[in-house]
Each structure stands twice: as C-alpha cells, then as structure tokens.
Coordinates of C-alpha atoms in Angstrom, one line a residue:
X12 CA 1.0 -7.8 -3.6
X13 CA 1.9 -11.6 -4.1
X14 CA 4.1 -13.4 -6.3
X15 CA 5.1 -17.1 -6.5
X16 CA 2.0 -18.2 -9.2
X17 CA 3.6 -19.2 -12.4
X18 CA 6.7 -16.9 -12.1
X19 CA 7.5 -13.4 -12.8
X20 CA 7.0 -14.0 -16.8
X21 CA 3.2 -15.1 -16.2
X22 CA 2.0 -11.7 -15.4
X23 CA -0.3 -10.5 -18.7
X24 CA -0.5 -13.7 -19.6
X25 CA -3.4 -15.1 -18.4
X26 CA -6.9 -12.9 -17.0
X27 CA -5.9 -11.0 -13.8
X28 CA -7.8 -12.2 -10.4
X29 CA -6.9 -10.9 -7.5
X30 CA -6.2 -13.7 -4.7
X31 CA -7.8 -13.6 -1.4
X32 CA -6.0 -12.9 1.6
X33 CA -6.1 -16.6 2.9
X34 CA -4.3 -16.0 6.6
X35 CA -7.0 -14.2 7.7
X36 CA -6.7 -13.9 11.5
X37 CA -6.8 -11.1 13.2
X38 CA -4.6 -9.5 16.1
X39 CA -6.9 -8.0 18.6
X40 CA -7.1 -6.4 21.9
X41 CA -9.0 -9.3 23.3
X42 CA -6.6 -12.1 21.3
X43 CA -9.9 -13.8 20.3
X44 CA -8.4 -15.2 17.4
X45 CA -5.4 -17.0 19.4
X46 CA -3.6 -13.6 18.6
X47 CA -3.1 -10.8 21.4
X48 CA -2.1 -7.7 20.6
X49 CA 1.5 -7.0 22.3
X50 CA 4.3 -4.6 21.8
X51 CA 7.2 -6.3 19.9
X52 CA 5.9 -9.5 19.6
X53 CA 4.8 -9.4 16.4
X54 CA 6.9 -8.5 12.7
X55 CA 5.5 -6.3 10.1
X56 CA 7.1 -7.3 6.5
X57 CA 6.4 -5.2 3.5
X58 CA 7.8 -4.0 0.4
X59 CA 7.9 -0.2 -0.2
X60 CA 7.0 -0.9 -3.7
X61 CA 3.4 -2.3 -3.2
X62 CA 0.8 -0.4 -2.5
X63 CA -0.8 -2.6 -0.4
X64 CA 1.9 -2.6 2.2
X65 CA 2.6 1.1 1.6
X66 CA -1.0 1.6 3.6
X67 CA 0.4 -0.5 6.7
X68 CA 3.6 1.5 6.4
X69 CA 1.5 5.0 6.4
X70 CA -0.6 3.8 9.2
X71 CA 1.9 2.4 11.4
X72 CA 4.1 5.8 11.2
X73 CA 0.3 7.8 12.2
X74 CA -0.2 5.4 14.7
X75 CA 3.3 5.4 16.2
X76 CA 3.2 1.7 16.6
X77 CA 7.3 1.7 14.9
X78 CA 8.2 0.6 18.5
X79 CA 5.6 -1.6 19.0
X80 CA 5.1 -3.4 15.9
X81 CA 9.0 -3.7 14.3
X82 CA 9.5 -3.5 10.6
X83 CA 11.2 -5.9 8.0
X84 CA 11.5 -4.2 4.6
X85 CA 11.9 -6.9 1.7
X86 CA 14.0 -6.5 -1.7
X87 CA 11.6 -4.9 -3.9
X88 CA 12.9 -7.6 -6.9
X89 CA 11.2 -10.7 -6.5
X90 CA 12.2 -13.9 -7.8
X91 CA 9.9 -16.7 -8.7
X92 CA 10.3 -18.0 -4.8
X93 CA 8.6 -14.0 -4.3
X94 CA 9.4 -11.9 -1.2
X95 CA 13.0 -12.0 -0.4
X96 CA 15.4 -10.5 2.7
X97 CA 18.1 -9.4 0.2
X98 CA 18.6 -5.8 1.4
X99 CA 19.9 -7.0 5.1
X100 CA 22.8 -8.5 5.7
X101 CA 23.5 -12.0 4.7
X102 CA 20.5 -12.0 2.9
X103 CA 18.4 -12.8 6.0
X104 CA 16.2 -10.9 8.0
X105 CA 18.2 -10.4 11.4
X106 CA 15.1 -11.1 13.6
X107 CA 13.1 -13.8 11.8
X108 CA 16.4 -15.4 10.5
X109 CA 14.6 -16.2 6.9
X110 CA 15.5 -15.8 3.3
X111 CA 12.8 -15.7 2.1
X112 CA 9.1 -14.6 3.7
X113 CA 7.6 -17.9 2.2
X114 CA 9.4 -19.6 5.2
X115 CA 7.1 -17.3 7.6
X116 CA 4.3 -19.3 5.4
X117 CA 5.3 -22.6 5.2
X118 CA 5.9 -22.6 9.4
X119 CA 2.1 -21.7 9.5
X120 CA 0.3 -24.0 6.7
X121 CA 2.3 -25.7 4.2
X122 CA 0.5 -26.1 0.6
X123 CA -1.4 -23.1 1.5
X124 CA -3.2 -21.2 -1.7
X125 CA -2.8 -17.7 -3.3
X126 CA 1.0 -17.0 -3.0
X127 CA 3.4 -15.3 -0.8
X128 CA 2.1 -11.3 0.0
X129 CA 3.0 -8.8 1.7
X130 CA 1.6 -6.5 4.0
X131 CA 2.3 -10.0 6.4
X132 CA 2.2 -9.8 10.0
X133 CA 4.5 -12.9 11.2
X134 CA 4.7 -13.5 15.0
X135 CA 8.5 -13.2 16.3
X136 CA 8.4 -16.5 18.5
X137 CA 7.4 -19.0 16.4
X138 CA 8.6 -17.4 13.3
X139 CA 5.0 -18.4 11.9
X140 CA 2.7 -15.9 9.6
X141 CA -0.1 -14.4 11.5
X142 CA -1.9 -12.7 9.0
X143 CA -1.9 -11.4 5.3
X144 CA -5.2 -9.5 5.1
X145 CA -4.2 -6.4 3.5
X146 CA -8.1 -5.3 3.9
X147 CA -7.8 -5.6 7.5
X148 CA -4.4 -5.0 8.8
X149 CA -4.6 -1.1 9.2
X150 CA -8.2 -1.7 10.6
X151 CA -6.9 -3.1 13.1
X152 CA -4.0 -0.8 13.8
X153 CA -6.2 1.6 14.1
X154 CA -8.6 0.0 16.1
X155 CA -7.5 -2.6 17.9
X156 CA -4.2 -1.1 18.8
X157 CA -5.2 1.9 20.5
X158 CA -3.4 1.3 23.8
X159 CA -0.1 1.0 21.6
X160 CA -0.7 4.2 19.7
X161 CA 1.2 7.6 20.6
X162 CA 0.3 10.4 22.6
X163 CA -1.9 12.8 19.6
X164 CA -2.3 9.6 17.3
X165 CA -5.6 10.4 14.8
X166 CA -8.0 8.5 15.0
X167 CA -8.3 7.3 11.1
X168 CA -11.7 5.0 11.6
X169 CA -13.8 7.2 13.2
X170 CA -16.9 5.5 14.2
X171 CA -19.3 8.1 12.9
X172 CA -18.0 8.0 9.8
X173 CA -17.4 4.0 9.1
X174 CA -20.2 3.3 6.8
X175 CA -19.5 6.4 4.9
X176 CA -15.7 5.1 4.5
X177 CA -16.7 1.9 3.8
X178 CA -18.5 2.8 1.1
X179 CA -16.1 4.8 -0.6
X180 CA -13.3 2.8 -0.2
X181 CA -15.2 -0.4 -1.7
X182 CA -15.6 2.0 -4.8
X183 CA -11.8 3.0 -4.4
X184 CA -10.7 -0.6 -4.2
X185 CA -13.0 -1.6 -7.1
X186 CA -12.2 0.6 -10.1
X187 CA -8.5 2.4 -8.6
X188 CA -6.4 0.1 -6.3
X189 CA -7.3 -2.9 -8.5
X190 CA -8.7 -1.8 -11.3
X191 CA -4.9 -0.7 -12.3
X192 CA -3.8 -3.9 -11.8
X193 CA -6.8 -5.5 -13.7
X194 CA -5.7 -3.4 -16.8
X195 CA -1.8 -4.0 -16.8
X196 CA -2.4 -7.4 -16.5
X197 CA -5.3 -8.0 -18.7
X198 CA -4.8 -11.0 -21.2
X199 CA -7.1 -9.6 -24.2
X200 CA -8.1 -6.3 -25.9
X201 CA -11.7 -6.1 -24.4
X202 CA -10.5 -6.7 -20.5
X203 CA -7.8 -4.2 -20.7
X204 CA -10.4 -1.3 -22.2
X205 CA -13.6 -2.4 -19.5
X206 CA -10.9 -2.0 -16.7
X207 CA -9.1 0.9 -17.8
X208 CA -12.2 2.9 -18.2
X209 CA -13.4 2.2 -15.0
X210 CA -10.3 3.1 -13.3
X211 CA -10.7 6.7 -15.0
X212 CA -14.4 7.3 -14.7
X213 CA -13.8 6.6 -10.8
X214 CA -10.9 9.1 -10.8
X215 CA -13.5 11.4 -12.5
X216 CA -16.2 10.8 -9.8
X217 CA -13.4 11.4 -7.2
X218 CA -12.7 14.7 -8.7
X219 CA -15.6 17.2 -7.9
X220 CA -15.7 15.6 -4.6
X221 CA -12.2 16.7 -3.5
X222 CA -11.9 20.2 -5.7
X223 CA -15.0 21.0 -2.7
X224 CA -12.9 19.0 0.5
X225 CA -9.6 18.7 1.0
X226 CA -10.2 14.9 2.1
X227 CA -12.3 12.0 1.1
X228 CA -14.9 11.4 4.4
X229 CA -14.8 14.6 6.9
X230 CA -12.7 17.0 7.9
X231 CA -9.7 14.8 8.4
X232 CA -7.3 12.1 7.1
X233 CA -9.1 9.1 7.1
X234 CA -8.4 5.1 6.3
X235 CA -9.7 6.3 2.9
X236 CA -7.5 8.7 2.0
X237 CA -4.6 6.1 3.0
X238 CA -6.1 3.8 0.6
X239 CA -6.3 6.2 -2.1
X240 CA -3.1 7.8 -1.8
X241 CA -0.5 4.7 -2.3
X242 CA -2.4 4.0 -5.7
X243 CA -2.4 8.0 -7.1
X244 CA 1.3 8.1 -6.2
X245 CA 2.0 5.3 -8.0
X246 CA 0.2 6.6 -10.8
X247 CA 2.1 8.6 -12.9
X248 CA 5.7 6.3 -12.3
X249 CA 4.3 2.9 -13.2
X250 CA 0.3 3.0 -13.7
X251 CA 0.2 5.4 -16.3
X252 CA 3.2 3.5 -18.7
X253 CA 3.3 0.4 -17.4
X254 CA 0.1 -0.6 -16.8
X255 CA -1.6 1.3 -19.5
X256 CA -3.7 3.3 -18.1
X257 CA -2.7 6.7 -20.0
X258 CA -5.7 8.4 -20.6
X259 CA -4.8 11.1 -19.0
X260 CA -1.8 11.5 -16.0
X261 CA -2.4 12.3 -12.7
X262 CA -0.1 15.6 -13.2
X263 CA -2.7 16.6 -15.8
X264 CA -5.7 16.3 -13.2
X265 CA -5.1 19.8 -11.3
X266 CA -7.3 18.7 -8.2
X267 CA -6.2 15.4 -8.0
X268 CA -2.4 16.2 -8.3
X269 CA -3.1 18.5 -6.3
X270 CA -4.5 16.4 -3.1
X271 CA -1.9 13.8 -3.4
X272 CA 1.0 16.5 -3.1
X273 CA -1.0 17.8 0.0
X274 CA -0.8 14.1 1.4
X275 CA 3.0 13.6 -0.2
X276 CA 3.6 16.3 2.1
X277 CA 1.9 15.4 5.2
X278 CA 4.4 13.8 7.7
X279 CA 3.6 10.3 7.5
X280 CA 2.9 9.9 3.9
X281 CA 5.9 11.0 1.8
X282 CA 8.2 9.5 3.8
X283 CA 7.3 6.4 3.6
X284 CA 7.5 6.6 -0.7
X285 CA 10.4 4.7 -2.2
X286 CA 9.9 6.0 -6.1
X287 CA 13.4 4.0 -6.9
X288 CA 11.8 0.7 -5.1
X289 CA 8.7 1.4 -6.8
X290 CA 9.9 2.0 -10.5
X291 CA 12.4 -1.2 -9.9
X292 CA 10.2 -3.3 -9.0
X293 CA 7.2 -3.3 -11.4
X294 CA 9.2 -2.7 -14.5
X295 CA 11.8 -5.4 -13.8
X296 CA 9.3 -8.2 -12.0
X297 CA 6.7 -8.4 -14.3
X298 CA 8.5 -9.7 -17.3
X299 CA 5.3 -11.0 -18.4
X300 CA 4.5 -7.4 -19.8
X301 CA 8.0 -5.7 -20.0
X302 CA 10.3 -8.8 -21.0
X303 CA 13.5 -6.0 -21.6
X304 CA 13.3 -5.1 -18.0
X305 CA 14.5 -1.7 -18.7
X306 CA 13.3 0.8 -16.0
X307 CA 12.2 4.1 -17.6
X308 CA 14.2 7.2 -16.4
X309 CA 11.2 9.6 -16.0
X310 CA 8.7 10.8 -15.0
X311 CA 10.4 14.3 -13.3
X312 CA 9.8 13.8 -9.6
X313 CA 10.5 17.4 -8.7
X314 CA 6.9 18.3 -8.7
X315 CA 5.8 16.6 -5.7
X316 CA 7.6 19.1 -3.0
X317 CA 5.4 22.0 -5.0
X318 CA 2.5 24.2 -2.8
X319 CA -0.7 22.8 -3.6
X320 CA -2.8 25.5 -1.7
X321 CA -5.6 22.3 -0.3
X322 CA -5.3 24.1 3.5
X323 CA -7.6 26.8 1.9
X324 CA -10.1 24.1 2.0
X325 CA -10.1 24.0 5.7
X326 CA -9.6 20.6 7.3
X327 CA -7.6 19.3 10.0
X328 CA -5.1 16.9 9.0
X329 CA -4.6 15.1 12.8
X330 CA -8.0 16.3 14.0
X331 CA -7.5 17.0 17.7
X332 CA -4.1 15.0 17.4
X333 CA -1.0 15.9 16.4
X334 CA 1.7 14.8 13.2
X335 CA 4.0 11.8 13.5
X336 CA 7.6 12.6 14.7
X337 CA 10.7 12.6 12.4
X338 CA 11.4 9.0 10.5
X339 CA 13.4 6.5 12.8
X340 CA 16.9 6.5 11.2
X341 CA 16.7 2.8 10.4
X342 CA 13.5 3.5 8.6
X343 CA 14.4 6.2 6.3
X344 CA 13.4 6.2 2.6
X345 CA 17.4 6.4 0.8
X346 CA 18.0 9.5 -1.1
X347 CA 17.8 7.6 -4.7
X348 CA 13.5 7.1 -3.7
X349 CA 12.8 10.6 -3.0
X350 CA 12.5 14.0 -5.3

C-alpha cells in the first residue's frame, strides 16, 4: 500500500493503477542480489492497516523470524509525505532513527518512481530500503529463510504444490486483493461496475471450492490462504462500505465467513488484525472518496471469535509442524483492534 502520489485527496479521482514494486531486490540465502539473509540485520516496516503488509506480518509470526527479522509498525494515518513513525516515541523509529519511511527511500535512490509502500524491508546499517516487493517478500520468508525459521515452522510454499498456488493466487490478486482497490478507487460509473463484479464472481468461484476443503491448495495453510485472508477480513470493515463493493457481505457468505473465522482463529492470523488501525486508516486517508473523514462505528466485531466447524473438513493447519507461540509483548495488537 503506497501513498505520496498527488496526496491523500487524489484517491477516486483519477483511474486506479496499481504501482509496481520498483525496489525489487531480493534477500536470499546465497546474497546473490548484494543482500544476505542475516538475523537482525535487516527492518521489516508495515502498517497493520494494509493488507499487503498484513501477509509479511502473518508470515513472519508462522515463520518465527520476530527475532530474526525486527518489526517497525508505522501510524496507520498517512500524510501526504505517506508512511510515518508517529506511534514511537518522539516520532521516530528507535532503530532506523527516521520520521518518516520515505527517508529509508531517499538513502537508496532518490527521484525513485511509484511512492513510498509498505511491506519495506530496510537494512539496519545503512539505514537504506532493501526491498518493497510485496509479491515477493513472504516468498522469500518462506523460502529463502529457512535456516532462521522455528523449530515446527510450516512449510507455506510447498514445492509440489507451487504451480497450483501460483495459479490461484494470480486469480486472487486479480479480481480480490486488487480488484477492491480498483472499485473504491475507480474514477467513472463503468470502471467501478467491471471491477466490482469481478471481485464478486471470484469470491463466487472461491466458494464451492472451500465449502469441499478447508483450505485453498492441499491439506494445509498455504501462501494462498495468507493472501486471501488479509483481503476477506478487511471485507466487511472497509471493502464492503468504503470501497463499494456491497453486493453482498462476507457475513452473508456462510462458507466464506466461515473459512476466514477458522483462519481469524488460527494462531498467527488474528493476532496480527488491528480492526481500529484498519477502519482509521482507509476512512480518514482517502479523502479523495470520504472528504468528512468520519469513521463508521460498525460493523459488530463479535462474530469473529464464533465456532465455525471447518476442522470437520479434515486438514492440517501446521502440517507436520506446529502453531506459532504466544504474540511477543511489544508486538501485541491493543485491545481497541480486537473483538
């Protein structure tokens, strides 16, 4: 999720496009890119509002990289300068020492295209950005981090299974993860319907997929599940109003509501949600399509902490591994973000 283009007030105002990721190097076992992978060395930044850098936070808790690859939460209210370290003390994050995560940027490439996003992976000694590709960041936890990951860690790219992953994440990313975002920000009448449709006909395809398996590709939690699951719980807070796309809710959908509460509720998932950072930050930042500002009190988050009954599809969550432990106490979600 980016900002910095035009200001919060240009959102809806001109047709959506998503940027590409233009830091594209990766961090590897080998370091072939300049870029080994190392305990420490490197800072994770995200907001807990976007749901890009919600699947980095969901993978990084699996993985138990929170010791290896330290966390830096930004304010999830942008200004037109985008990701800010407002939440920590002095407005600065205490390792990197910036205000603001376009600093990371400018020490890398100055005049560099696309805006300031987050997931970003900056590297701790020379304060520079490493990497913004959302697309490939919890690959590469998952695969080129292996010697970090914790005893029983899954393993959520199996090989086996890649080009059946790939293929339905390309469809996820497509009509769900951005086909919301092409809808709330579409500029006319005829954009807004093509995208909205297609972000429910997926969700219909999706359907008699998972009332059959209680995950996307096999018998386990995979990168595809990740992917879907920071877009459905999103869905109901901020896609459905905010963004339009009200067709039907996800509440109203009794087999998808009913996966996302099983993943909600699978250690490393729900714990990671911030509803109050979510709601905050796409109702007040994009002043483009919601120029009051005003945050809506609902929807009733009670629901999520409900039995959903998807262990009677059989499945192993962890396949032969094991859950995450309990949330590091620096990293827990505040009481105003969860049911």
């Amino acid at each position: 999720m980016s900002g910095g283009e035009g200001g919060n007030d240009s959102y809806g105002r001109k047709p959506f496009k998503r940027s590409g990721s233009h830091f594209a190097d990766r961090i590897t076992a080998d370091g072939r890119d300049g870029w080994p992978v190392a305990s420490g060395r490197y800072r994770l930044v995200v907001s807990r509002a976007c749901p890009w850098a919600s699947r980095s936070l969901v993978s990084r808790r699996l993985l138990g990289l929170e010791d290896a690859l330290p966390l830096a939460v930004a304010d999830p209210i942008q200004d037109d300068r985008s990701w800010r370290f407002t939440l920590d003390p002095d407005g600065r994050d205490p390792v990197l020492g910036i205000r603001y995560l376009s600093e990371a940027y400018d020490r890398r490439e100055s005049h560099y295209p696309g805006g300031v996003s987050v997931p970003a992976i900056v590297d701790v000694p020379s304060g520079q950005l490493v990497t913004n590709d959302y697309q490939r960041i919890t690959l590469d936890l998952a695969t080129e981090w292996t010697e970090l990951h914790r005893e029983g860690a899954p393993d959520l790219y199996p090989r086996a299974l890649r080009d059946e992953i790939d293929e339905v994440m390309a469809d996820v990313y497509e009509d769900v993860n951005n086909g919301v975002y092409r809808a709330g920000f579409a500029a006319d009448q005829k954009e807004y319907e093509s995208a909205c449709a297609g972000v429910f006909r997926r969700l219909e395809l999706l359907t008699p997929r998972l009332a059959r398996q209680r995950y996307l590709v096999g018998d386990t939690i995979t990168e595809a599940d990740i992917r879907l699951f920071t877009t459905l719980v999103r869905f109901d807070a901020v896609y459905h109003g905010h963004f339009k796309c009200n067709r039907w809710k996800l509440t109203e959908n009794p087999v998808l509501w009913a996966y996302v509460r099983d993943l909600y509720q699978t250690p490393g998932f729900g714990d990671t949600v911030d509803f109050d950072h979510i709601k905050r930050h796409y109702y007040e930042v994009h002043t483009g399509i919601n120029p009051t500002g005003i945050v809506p009190l609902g929807p009733d988050l009670s629901g999520w902490l409900t039995p959903h009954h998807r262990a009677e599809l059989g499945g192993r969550p962890f396949g032969d591994g094991t859950p995450p432990g309990p949330v590091r106490a620096g990293e827990k979600v505040s009481s105003a973000g969860r049911p």
